Amino acid sequence: MKSRVIILLGSLLLAAGGAGAAEYTVAQHNKTFEKDGVKVEKMTIKAGDTVHFKNMDPWFHNVFSLSDIKTFDLGSYPQGQQKSVVFDKPGTAEVECAIHPQMLMELEVQ
Amino acid sequence: MKSSMMMTVMIGLLLSMNLQAAPKEDYLRPEKVPAPASNKITPERVELGKALFFDPRLSGSNWISCATCHNPALGWSDGLPTAIGHGMKVLGRATPTILNTAYQRKQMWDGRFRSLEDQALGPIAADVEMNQDLDEVVAELKVIPGYVSMFEKAYPGEGVSQATIAKALASFERTVVSTEAPFDRWIKGDETAISESAKNGFAWFEDGSKGNCAACHMGFNFMDDGFHNVGLKGNQDAGRFAEVPVPVMKGAFKTPTLRDITLTAPYMHNGMYATLEEVVAHYNRGGDTKDNLDPNLKPLNLTAQEQKDIVEFLKTLTGEPMVVTVPQLPQ
């Protein structure tokens, strides 16, 4: 009985954790942002979610945002590396590559 | 085991030999020159824009036209290390060619303008460049019958305004595109169009483990619409950082096109190199100032012959000479 309660509690905690903090990977590929192999210019996530920005191009990319809800600068990093950002406040964040300004996406954080 | 190791080594070698070889189609000219729906290219708009481009009355002194610095006889630039503006003031940056700006996503060395329409009025109004009050230039053009008629034909019902001046200039600039170069003929299959040295140079240019030039100078226009700090000695200009205050942009400038490169010396945003040989030597050193250097740059260790080959390749990017007629200005 005791072990069943523990398992149930554990399952609830896992479910709560999964629902509250999703993770997404956005690739930097051919000087665009891509999600699941498709160019993405707008994306909706929930507050608390994490976005991993992974450089798939053979040259360096930068990722930054100067938006009100999130200001960050991940610097420049080469092919194969990724850096992550937790978007903890709701609102809209414009995410860009400073090196290649045509790389621009809008993240709506709900 | 032995064969799988061999395979791994071979794949590794192949990858290191040519990390960035792009398909040849990437170097072909796009079928159309891009233009916004709000300012489609028409002969009347181009004709008006050309007259405005060559007209010194657009400047405060009535002495400087767009073509004073963007001189078609000098590769649509001025042949100077840095520009000379209003009152003979020597400015801090080189005059960039307007060749192929139609294909670029950002205008100016620091990319402060998004479109040619946005950019066109900037130098006219800048006190150090053409030093013209924009309301005044509209008033001046409105009393020139020839211009009134040209504006009406180009933009019916829109009149002479700052917006139509900008749109006409942008339309003309969209006709200033590169002509076919020996490199283009080679890309299309004519093996005799360029020398063996130039072919080797193109290989070094593309190869990520050799010149790595194509990391930034890519595609038909040999640029990435991007901004890079290339480590020029003594550079104090913040460049793109003034527009995008992100540390990586300190001292970064827009990648210039390499089309007609032999016509647009001296080189770099401050015109500090007189020859292509000096430019290639700079990149072979991996830049000089390492502070905030673009991470794509590193010492290349190219041999003298390999550097020479890259210069030979660059020379093949200059197209057939353009024939540019200078318009008689409306009175």
CSV table of C-alpha atoms in Angstrom, one decimal:
chain,number,residue,atom,x,y,z
A,1,MET,CA,0.0,0.0,0.0
A,2,LYS,CA,2.8,2.4,1.0
A,3,SER,CA,4.8,1.7,-2.1
A,4,ARG,CA,1.7,2.2,-4.3
A,5,VAL,CA,1.2,5.7,-2.8
A,6,ILE,CA,4.9,6.5,-3.4
A,7,ILE,CA,4.6,5.3,-7.1
A,8,LEU,CA,1.4,7.4,-7.5
A,9,LEU,CA,3.0,10.5,-6.0
A,10,GLY,CA,6.1,10.0,-8.2
A,11,SER,CA,3.9,9.7,-11.3
A,12,LEU,CA,2.0,12.8,-10.4
A,13,LEU,CA,5.2,14.8,-9.9
A,14,LEU,CA,6.7,13.6,-13.2
A,15,ALA,CA,3.5,14.5,-15.1
A,16,ALA,CA,3.4,17.9,-13.4
A,17,GLY,CA,7.1,18.5,-14.3
A,18,GLY,CA,6.5,17.4,-17.9
A,19,ALA,CA,3.5,19.6,-18.4
A,20,GLY,CA,5.2,22.7,-16.8
A,21,ALA,CA,8.5,22.7,-18.6
A,22,ALA,CA,8.6,21.6,-22.2
A,23,GLU,CA,11.9,21.6,-24.1
A,24,TYR,CA,12.2,22.6,-27.8
A,25,THR,CA,15.2,22.5,-30.1
A,26,VAL,CA,15.5,25.2,-32.7
A,27,ALA,CA,18.3,24.6,-35.3
A,28,GLN,CA,20.3,27.3,-37.0
A,29,HIS,CA,20.5,25.9,-40.5
A,30,ASN,CA,21.2,27.5,-43.9
A,31,LYS,CA,21.0,30.9,-42.1
A,32,THR,CA,17.5,30.3,-40.9
A,33,PHE,CA,15.9,29.1,-37.7
A,34,GLU,CA,14.4,25.6,-38.2
A,35,LYS,CA,12.1,23.5,-36.1
A,36,ASP,CA,11.9,19.8,-37.1
A,37,GLY,CA,13.6,20.6,-40.3
A,38,VAL,CA,11.2,23.4,-41.3
A,39,LYS,CA,12.0,27.1,-41.3
A,40,VAL,CA,10.3,28.7,-38.3
A,41,GLU,CA,9.6,32.4,-38.0
A,42,LYS,CA,7.0,32.2,-35.2
A,43,MET,CA,6.7,29.8,-32.4
A,44,THR,CA,4.5,29.5,-29.3
A,45,ILE,CA,5.7,28.1,-26.0
A,46,LYS,CA,4.7,28.4,-22.4
A,47,ALA,CA,6.4,30.3,-19.6
A,48,GLY,CA,9.1,28.1,-18.1
A,49,ASP,CA,9.8,26.2,-21.3
A,50,THR,CA,13.4,25.8,-22.5
A,51,VAL,CA,14.5,26.4,-26.1
A,52,HIS,CA,17.8,24.8,-27.2
A,53,PHE,CA,19.4,26.7,-30.1
A,54,LYS,CA,21.6,24.3,-32.0
A,55,ASN,CA,24.0,25.5,-34.7
A,56,MET,CA,23.9,23.1,-37.7
A,57,ASP,CA,25.8,25.4,-40.1
A,58,PRO,CA,29.5,25.1,-40.9
A,59,TRP,CA,30.0,28.7,-39.8
A,60,PHE,CA,29.5,30.5,-36.5
A,61,HIS,CA,26.1,31.8,-35.4
A,62,ASN,CA,25.1,34.0,-32.6
A,63,VAL,CA,21.7,34.1,-30.8
A,64,PHE,CA,20.5,37.1,-28.8
A,65,SER,CA,17.3,38.9,-27.8
A,66,LEU,CA,16.9,42.3,-26.4
A,67,SER,CA,13.1,41.8,-25.8
A,68,ASP,CA,11.4,43.1,-22.7
A,69,ILE,CA,10.6,39.6,-21.4
A,70,LYS,CA,14.0,38.2,-22.0
A,71,THR,CA,17.4,39.8,-22.7
A,72,PHE,CA,20.2,37.4,-23.5
A,73,ASP,CA,23.2,37.0,-25.7
A,74,LEU,CA,24.5,33.5,-26.2
A,75,GLY,CA,27.6,34.7,-28.0
A,76,SER,CA,28.9,33.0,-31.1
A,77,TYR,CA,29.3,29.2,-31.3
A,78,PRO,CA,30.2,26.7,-34.0
A,79,GLN,CA,28.6,23.8,-35.8
A,80,GLY,CA,27.3,21.1,-33.5
A,81,GLN,CA,27.1,23.2,-30.4
A,82,GLN,CA,23.9,24.3,-28.7
A,83,LYS,CA,23.0,26.7,-26.0
A,84,SER,CA,19.7,26.9,-24.1
A,85,VAL,CA,17.4,29.6,-22.8
A,86,VAL,CA,14.5,29.3,-20.3
A,87,PHE,CA,11.8,31.7,-21.2
A,88,ASP,CA,10.3,32.4,-17.8
A,89,LYS,CA,8.0,35.3,-18.4
A,90,PRO,CA,5.0,35.6,-20.7
A,91,GLY,CA,5.1,37.9,-23.7
A,92,THR,CA,6.8,38.2,-27.0
A,93,ALA,CA,10.5,37.7,-27.6
A,94,GLU,CA,12.3,38.5,-30.9
A,95,VAL,CA,15.2,36.1,-31.2
A,96,GLU,CA,18.0,37.0,-33.7
A,97,CYS,CA,21.4,36.1,-34.9
A,98,ALA,CA,23.5,39.2,-34.7
A,99,ILE,CA,25.9,38.0,-37.4
A,100,HIS,CA,23.2,37.2,-39.8
A,101,PRO,CA,20.2,39.5,-39.2
A,102,GLN,CA,18.0,37.7,-41.7
A,103,MET,CA,17.8,35.0,-39.0
A,104,LEU,CA,14.9,36.3,-37.0
A,105,MET,CA,12.1,34.6,-35.1
A,106,GLU,CA,9.3,35.6,-32.8
A,107,LEU,CA,8.6,33.5,-29.7
A,108,GLU,CA,5.3,34.0,-28.1
A,109,VAL,CA,5.6,32.9,-24.5
A,110,GLN,CA,2.1,32.1,-23.0
B,1,MET,CA,38.0,-3.2,-37.7
B,2,LYS,CA,40.8,-2.1,-39.9
B,3,SER,CA,38.5,-1.2,-42.8
B,4,SER,CA,36.1,0.7,-40.5
B,5,MET,CA,39.0,2.7,-39.2
B,6,MET,CA,40.1,3.4,-42.7
B,7,MET,CA,36.6,4.5,-43.6
B,8,THR,CA,36.5,6.8,-40.6
B,9,VAL,CA,39.8,8.4,-41.6
B,10,MET,CA,38.7,8.8,-45.2
B,11,ILE,CA,35.4,10.5,-44.1
B,12,GLY,CA,37.3,12.7,-41.8
B,13,LEU,CA,39.7,13.7,-44.5
B,14,LEU,CA,36.9,14.4,-47.0
B,15,LEU,CA,35.1,16.5,-44.4
B,16,SER,CA,38.2,18.5,-43.5
B,17,MET,CA,39.1,19.0,-47.2
B,18,ASN,CA,35.9,20.7,-48.2
B,19,LEU,CA,33.6,21.7,-45.5
B,20,GLN,CA,31.7,24.3,-47.5
B,21,ALA,CA,31.7,23.4,-51.1
B,22,ALA,CA,28.4,24.8,-52.4
B,23,PRO,CA,26.6,23.4,-55.4
B,24,LYS,CA,27.4,25.4,-58.6
B,25,GLU,CA,23.7,26.5,-58.9
B,26,ASP,CA,24.2,28.6,-55.8
B,27,TYR,CA,26.4,30.9,-57.8
B,28,LEU,CA,24.0,31.5,-60.6
B,29,ARG,CA,22.4,34.9,-60.9
B,30,PRO,CA,18.8,34.9,-59.5
B,31,GLU,CA,16.3,35.1,-62.3
B,32,LYS,CA,14.8,38.4,-61.1
B,33,VAL,CA,16.0,41.4,-59.3
B,34,PRO,CA,13.9,41.6,-56.2
B,35,ALA,CA,11.7,44.7,-55.7
B,36,PRO,CA,8.9,45.4,-53.2
B,37,ALA,CA,5.3,45.2,-54.3
B,38,SER,CA,4.9,48.8,-53.4
B,39,ASN,CA,7.7,49.9,-55.8
B,40,LYS,CA,7.8,47.6,-58.8
B,41,ILE,CA,10.4,48.4,-61.3
B,42,THR,CA,9.2,50.3,-64.4
B,43,PRO,CA,11.2,52.1,-67.1
B,44,GLU,CA,9.7,55.4,-66.0
B,45,ARG,CA,10.8,54.9,-62.4
B,46,VAL,CA,14.3,53.9,-63.4
B,47,GLU,CA,14.6,56.9,-65.7
B,48,LEU,CA,13.5,59.3,-63.0
B,49,GLY,CA,15.8,57.6,-60.4
B,50,LYS,CA,18.7,57.8,-62.8
B,51,ALA,CA,18.2,61.6,-63.3
B,52,LEU,CA,18.0,62.1,-59.5
B,53,PHE,CA,21.1,59.9,-59.0
B,54,PHE,CA,23.2,62.1,-61.3
B,55,ASP,CA,21.6,65.4,-60.2
B,56,PRO,CA,23.8,67.6,-57.9
B,57,ARG,CA,20.8,69.7,-57.0
B,58,LEU,CA,19.9,67.0,-54.5
B,59,SER,CA,22.7,68.2,-52.3
B,60,GLY,CA,22.7,71.3,-50.1
B,61,SER,CA,25.6,72.7,-52.1
B,62,ASN,CA,24.0,71.8,-55.4
B,63,TRP,CA,27.5,70.4,-56.2
B,64,ILE,CA,27.4,66.7,-54.9
B,65,SER,CA,25.2,64.1,-56.5
B,66,CYS,CA,24.9,60.4,-55.5
B,67,ALA,CA,27.1,59.7,-58.5
B,68,THR,CA,29.9,61.9,-57.1
B,69,CYS,CA,30.8,59.1,-54.6
B,70,HIS,CA,29.0,56.2,-56.4
B,71,ASN,CA,30.8,56.9,-59.7
B,72,PRO,CA,30.0,54.3,-62.4
B,73,ALA,CA,33.4,54.9,-63.9
B,74,LEU,CA,35.0,53.7,-60.6
B,75,GLY,CA,32.9,50.6,-60.0
B,76,TRP,CA,30.0,52.7,-58.5
B,77,SER,CA,32.4,53.8,-55.8
B,78,ASP,CA,35.0,56.6,-55.6
B,79,GLY,CA,38.4,55.0,-55.6
B,80,LEU,CA,39.2,56.7,-52.3
B,81,PRO,CA,40.1,55.0,-49.0
B,82,THR,CA,37.3,56.9,-47.3
B,83,ALA,CA,34.6,59.1,-48.7
B,84,ILE,CA,34.8,62.9,-49.1
B,85,GLY,CA,31.5,64.6,-48.2
B,86,HIS,CA,30.0,68.1,-47.8
B,87,GLY,CA,32.7,70.8,-47.5
B,88,MET,CA,35.4,68.4,-48.6
B,89,LYS,CA,35.2,66.7,-45.2
B,90,VAL,CA,37.0,63.3,-45.2
B,91,LEU,CA,34.6,60.8,-43.7
B,92,GLY,CA,35.4,57.7,-41.6
B,93,ARG,CA,34.2,55.0,-43.9
B,94,ALA,CA,34.8,53.9,-47.5
B,95,THR,CA,32.1,54.5,-50.1
B,96,PRO,CA,30.6,51.1,-50.7
B,97,THR,CA,29.7,50.2,-54.3
B,98,ILE,CA,26.0,50.2,-55.1
B,99,LEU,CA,26.5,47.2,-57.4
B,100,ASN,CA,24.1,44.4,-56.5
B,101,THR,CA,22.7,46.3,-53.5
B,102,ALA,CA,19.3,45.2,-54.9
B,103,TYR,CA,20.1,41.7,-53.6
B,104,GLN,CA,21.1,42.8,-50.1
B,105,ARG,CA,18.9,42.7,-47.1
B,106,LYS,CA,20.6,45.5,-45.2
B,107,GLN,CA,22.1,48.7,-46.5
B,108,MET,CA,25.2,50.7,-45.4
B,109,TRP,CA,28.3,49.3,-43.7
B,110,ASP,CA,26.5,49.1,-40.4
B,111,GLY,CA,23.2,47.8,-41.9
B,112,ARG,CA,21.2,50.6,-40.4
B,113,PHE,CA,18.7,50.6,-43.3
B,114,ARG,CA,16.5,47.6,-44.2
B,115,SER,CA,15.7,48.6,-47.8
B,116,LEU,CA,17.0,50.7,-50.7
B,117,GLU,CA,13.9,52.9,-50.2
B,118,ASP,CA,14.9,53.5,-46.5
B,119,GLN,CA,18.5,54.1,-47.4
B,120,ALA,CA,18.1,56.5,-50.4
B,121,LEU,CA,17.4,59.6,-48.4
B,122,GLY,CA,20.0,59.0,-45.7
B,123,PRO,CA,23.1,60.3,-47.4
B,124,ILE,CA,21.1,63.2,-48.9
B,125,ALA,CA,20.1,64.4,-45.5
B,126,ALA,CA,23.3,63.6,-43.7
B,127,ASP,CA,25.1,66.8,-42.8
B,128,VAL,CA,28.5,65.3,-43.5
B,129,GLU,CA,27.5,63.9,-46.9
B,130,MET,CA,25.0,65.8,-49.1
B,131,ASN,CA,23.8,68.1,-46.4
B,132,GLN,CA,20.4,68.7,-47.8
B,133,ASP,CA,17.1,69.6,-46.1
B,134,LEU,CA,14.6,67.1,-47.4
B,135,ASP,CA,11.7,69.4,-47.4
B,136,GLU,CA,13.8,71.9,-49.3
B,137,VAL,CA,14.8,69.4,-52.0
B,138,VAL,CA,11.1,68.5,-52.5
B,139,ALA,CA,10.3,72.2,-52.9
B,140,GLU,CA,13.2,72.6,-55.4
B,141,LEU,CA,12.2,69.7,-57.6
B,142,LYS,CA,8.5,70.8,-57.6
B,143,VAL,CA,9.4,73.9,-59.5
B,144,ILE,CA,11.3,72.1,-62.2
B,145,PRO,CA,8.7,71.2,-64.9
B,146,GLY,CA,10.7,68.4,-66.4
B,147,TYR,CA,10.8,66.6,-63.0
B,148,VAL,CA,7.1,67.2,-62.3
B,149,SER,CA,6.3,65.5,-65.5
B,150,MET,CA,8.8,62.6,-64.8
B,151,PHE,CA,7.4,62.0,-61.3
B,152,GLU,CA,3.8,62.0,-62.7
B,153,LYS,CA,4.8,59.4,-65.3
B,154,ALA,CA,6.7,57.3,-62.8
B,155,TYR,CA,4.3,57.6,-59.8
B,156,PRO,CA,0.9,58.8,-61.1
B,157,GLY,CA,-0.9,60.9,-58.6
B,158,GLU,CA,1.8,60.5,-55.9
B,159,GLY,CA,3.5,63.8,-56.7
B,160,VAL,CA,7.0,65.0,-55.9
B,161,SER,CA,7.7,63.9,-52.3
B,162,GLN,CA,10.4,62.4,-50.1
B,163,ALA,CA,8.8,59.0,-50.6
B,164,THR,CA,8.7,59.2,-54.4
B,165,ILE,CA,12.3,60.5,-54.5
B,166,ALA,CA,13.4,57.5,-52.4
B,167,LYS,CA,11.4,55.0,-54.5
B,168,ALA,CA,12.8,56.3,-57.8
B,169,LEU,CA,16.4,56.2,-56.5
B,170,ALA,CA,15.8,52.7,-55.3
B,171,SER,CA,14.4,51.7,-58.7
B,172,PHE,CA,17.4,53.0,-60.5
B,173,GLU,CA,19.8,51.2,-58.0
B,174,ARG,CA,18.0,48.0,-58.7
B,175,THR,CA,19.2,48.2,-62.3
B,176,VAL,CA,22.9,48.5,-61.2
B,177,VAL,CA,23.6,44.8,-61.2
B,178,SER,CA,26.7,42.9,-62.1
B,179,THR,CA,27.3,41.7,-65.7
B,180,GLU,CA,28.5,38.3,-66.7
B,181,ALA,CA,32.0,37.6,-65.5
B,182,PRO,CA,34.5,34.9,-66.5
B,183,PHE,CA,33.6,33.0,-63.3
B,184,ASP,CA,29.9,32.9,-64.4
B,185,ARG,CA,30.9,31.4,-67.8
B,186,TRP,CA,33.0,28.8,-66.0
B,187,ILE,CA,30.2,27.9,-63.6
B,188,LYS,CA,28.0,27.4,-66.6
B,189,GLY,CA,30.4,24.9,-68.0
B,190,ASP,CA,33.0,26.8,-70.1
B,191,GLU,CA,36.2,25.3,-68.8
B,192,THR,CA,38.3,27.7,-70.8
B,193,ALA,CA,36.7,30.8,-69.2
B,194,ILE,CA,39.2,31.0,-66.2
B,195,SER,CA,42.7,29.8,-65.6
B,196,GLU,CA,43.8,26.7,-63.7
B,197,SER,CA,45.2,29.0,-61.0
B,198,ALA,CA,41.8,30.7,-60.6
B,199,LYS,CA,40.1,27.3,-60.4
B,200,ASN,CA,42.4,26.3,-57.7
B,201,GLY,CA,41.8,29.6,-56.0
B,202,PHE,CA,38.1,29.0,-56.0
B,203,ALA,CA,38.7,25.6,-54.4
B,204,TRP,CA,40.8,27.3,-51.6
B,205,PHE,CA,38.2,30.0,-51.3
B,206,GLU,CA,35.4,27.5,-50.6
B,207,ASP,CA,37.4,25.0,-48.6
B,208,GLY,CA,36.8,25.4,-44.9
B,209,SER,CA,40.2,24.1,-44.0
B,210,LYS,CA,42.0,26.4,-46.5
B,211,GLY,CA,40.7,29.9,-47.2
B,212,ASN,CA,37.3,29.5,-45.6
B,213,CYS,CA,36.3,32.7,-47.5
B,214,ALA,CA,32.9,31.2,-48.4
B,215,ALA,CA,32.0,31.2,-44.7
B,216,CYS,CA,31.0,34.8,-45.3
B,217,HIS,CA,31.4,35.5,-49.0
B,218,MET,CA,28.8,33.0,-50.3
B,219,GLY,CA,26.4,32.6,-53.1
B,220,PHE,CA,25.8,34.6,-56.3
B,221,ASN,CA,26.6,37.9,-54.6
B,222,PHE,CA,29.5,36.5,-52.6
B,223,MET,CA,28.2,37.9,-49.3
B,224,ASP,CA,26.1,36.6,-46.4
B,225,ASP,CA,24.1,39.7,-45.5
B,226,GLY,CA,26.0,39.4,-42.3
B,227,PHE,CA,28.3,41.4,-40.1
B,228,HIS,CA,31.8,40.5,-39.0
B,229,ASN,CA,34.7,42.0,-37.1
B,230,VAL,CA,37.6,41.0,-39.3
B,231,GLY,CA,40.4,42.3,-37.1
B,232,LEU,CA,41.6,45.3,-38.9
B,233,LYS,CA,44.7,46.9,-37.2
B,234,GLY,CA,43.8,50.2,-35.4
B,235,ASN,CA,40.1,50.1,-36.1
B,236,GLN,CA,38.2,52.2,-33.6
B,237,ASP,CA,34.9,52.3,-35.4
B,238,ALA,CA,32.1,50.5,-33.5
B,239,GLY,CA,30.4,49.6,-36.7
B,240,ARG,CA,27.3,47.4,-36.4
B,241,PHE,CA,27.4,47.7,-32.6
B,242,ALA,CA,25.9,51.2,-32.8
B,243,GLU,CA,22.8,49.5,-34.4
B,244,VAL,CA,22.8,46.2,-32.5
B,245,PRO,CA,24.4,46.6,-29.1
B,246,VAL,CA,25.4,43.0,-28.8
B,247,PRO,CA,29.2,42.5,-27.9
B,248,VAL,CA,29.9,40.3,-31.0
B,249,MET,CA,29.0,43.3,-33.2
B,250,LYS,CA,31.7,45.6,-31.8
B,251,GLY,CA,33.8,46.6,-34.8
B,252,ALA,CA,31.7,44.4,-37.1
B,253,PHE,CA,30.8,45.6,-40.6
B,254,LYS,CA,28.6,44.2,-43.4
B,255,THR,CA,30.2,41.6,-45.7
B,256,PRO,CA,30.7,43.4,-49.0
B,257,THR,CA,30.0,41.8,-52.4
B,258,LEU,CA,33.0,40.5,-54.3
B,259,ARG,CA,31.4,41.1,-57.7
B,260,ASP,CA,33.5,43.6,-59.8
B,261,ILE,CA,36.1,43.5,-57.0
B,262,THR,CA,38.9,44.7,-59.2
B,263,LEU,CA,37.1,47.9,-59.8
B,264,THR,CA,36.4,48.9,-56.2
B,265,ALA,CA,39.9,49.3,-54.6
B,266,PRO,CA,40.8,50.3,-52.0
B,267,TYR,CA,39.3,47.6,-49.8
B,268,MET,CA,37.7,47.1,-46.4
B,269,HIS,CA,35.3,49.5,-44.6
B,270,ASN,CA,38.1,52.0,-44.0
B,271,GLY,CA,39.9,51.5,-47.3
B,272,MET,CA,43.1,50.4,-45.6
B,273,TYR,CA,44.2,47.9,-48.2
B,274,ALA,CA,45.1,49.0,-51.7
B,275,THR,CA,45.3,45.6,-53.3
B,276,LEU,CA,43.6,42.2,-53.3
B,277,GLU,CA,47.0,40.7,-52.4
B,278,GLU,CA,47.0,42.7,-49.2
B,279,VAL,CA,43.5,41.6,-48.3
B,280,VAL,CA,44.2,38.0,-48.8
B,281,ALA,CA,47.4,38.3,-46.8
B,282,HIS,CA,45.3,39.9,-44.0
B,283,TYR,CA,43.0,36.9,-43.9
B,284,ASN,CA,45.9,34.5,-44.1
B,285,ARG,CA,47.2,36.1,-40.9
B,286,GLY,CA,43.8,35.5,-39.4
B,287,GLY,CA,43.3,39.2,-38.9
B,288,ASP,CA,45.5,41.5,-36.9
B,289,THR,CA,43.5,42.8,-33.9
B,290,LYS,CA,42.2,39.8,-32.0
B,291,ASP,CA,39.9,41.8,-29.7
B,292,ASN,CA,36.3,40.7,-30.6
B,293,LEU,CA,37.6,39.0,-33.7
B,294,ASP,CA,34.9,37.1,-35.7
B,295,PRO,CA,35.4,33.4,-34.7
B,296,ASN,CA,35.3,32.3,-38.3
B,297,LEU,CA,38.7,33.9,-38.7
B,298,LYS,CA,41.9,32.1,-37.9
B,299,PRO,CA,45.4,31.9,-39.3
B,300,LEU,CA,45.2,30.0,-42.6
B,301,ASN,CA,48.7,29.1,-43.3
B,302,LEU,CA,48.2,29.3,-47.0
B,303,THR,CA,51.2,29.0,-49.3
B,304,ALA,CA,52.3,32.0,-51.4
B,305,GLN,CA,50.9,30.1,-54.5
B,306,GLU,CA,47.6,29.4,-52.8
B,307,GLN,CA,47.2,33.1,-51.9
B,308,LYS,CA,48.0,34.0,-55.5
B,309,ASP,CA,45.4,31.5,-56.7
B,310,ILE,CA,42.7,33.1,-54.6
B,311,VAL,CA,43.6,36.5,-56.0
B,312,GLU,CA,43.4,35.0,-59.5
B,313,PHE,CA,40.0,33.6,-58.7
B,314,LEU,CA,38.8,37.0,-57.3
B,315,LYS,CA,39.8,38.7,-60.6
B,316,THR,CA,37.4,36.4,-62.5
B,317,LEU,CA,34.5,38.0,-60.6
B,318,THR,CA,34.7,41.2,-62.6
B,319,GLY,CA,32.1,41.3,-65.3
B,320,GLU,CA,31.9,42.7,-68.8
B,321,PRO,CA,32.3,46.5,-68.8
B,322,MET,CA,29.0,48.3,-68.3
B,323,VAL,CA,27.9,51.0,-70.7
B,324,VAL,CA,26.4,53.8,-68.6
B,325,THR,CA,24.8,56.8,-70.3
B,326,VAL,CA,24.7,60.0,-68.2
B,327,PRO,CA,21.2,61.6,-68.4
B,328,GLN,CA,20.6,65.2,-69.4
B,329,LEU,CA,19.0,66.6,-66.3
B,330,PRO,CA,15.4,68.0,-66.3
B,331,GLN,CA,15.1,71.7,-66.4
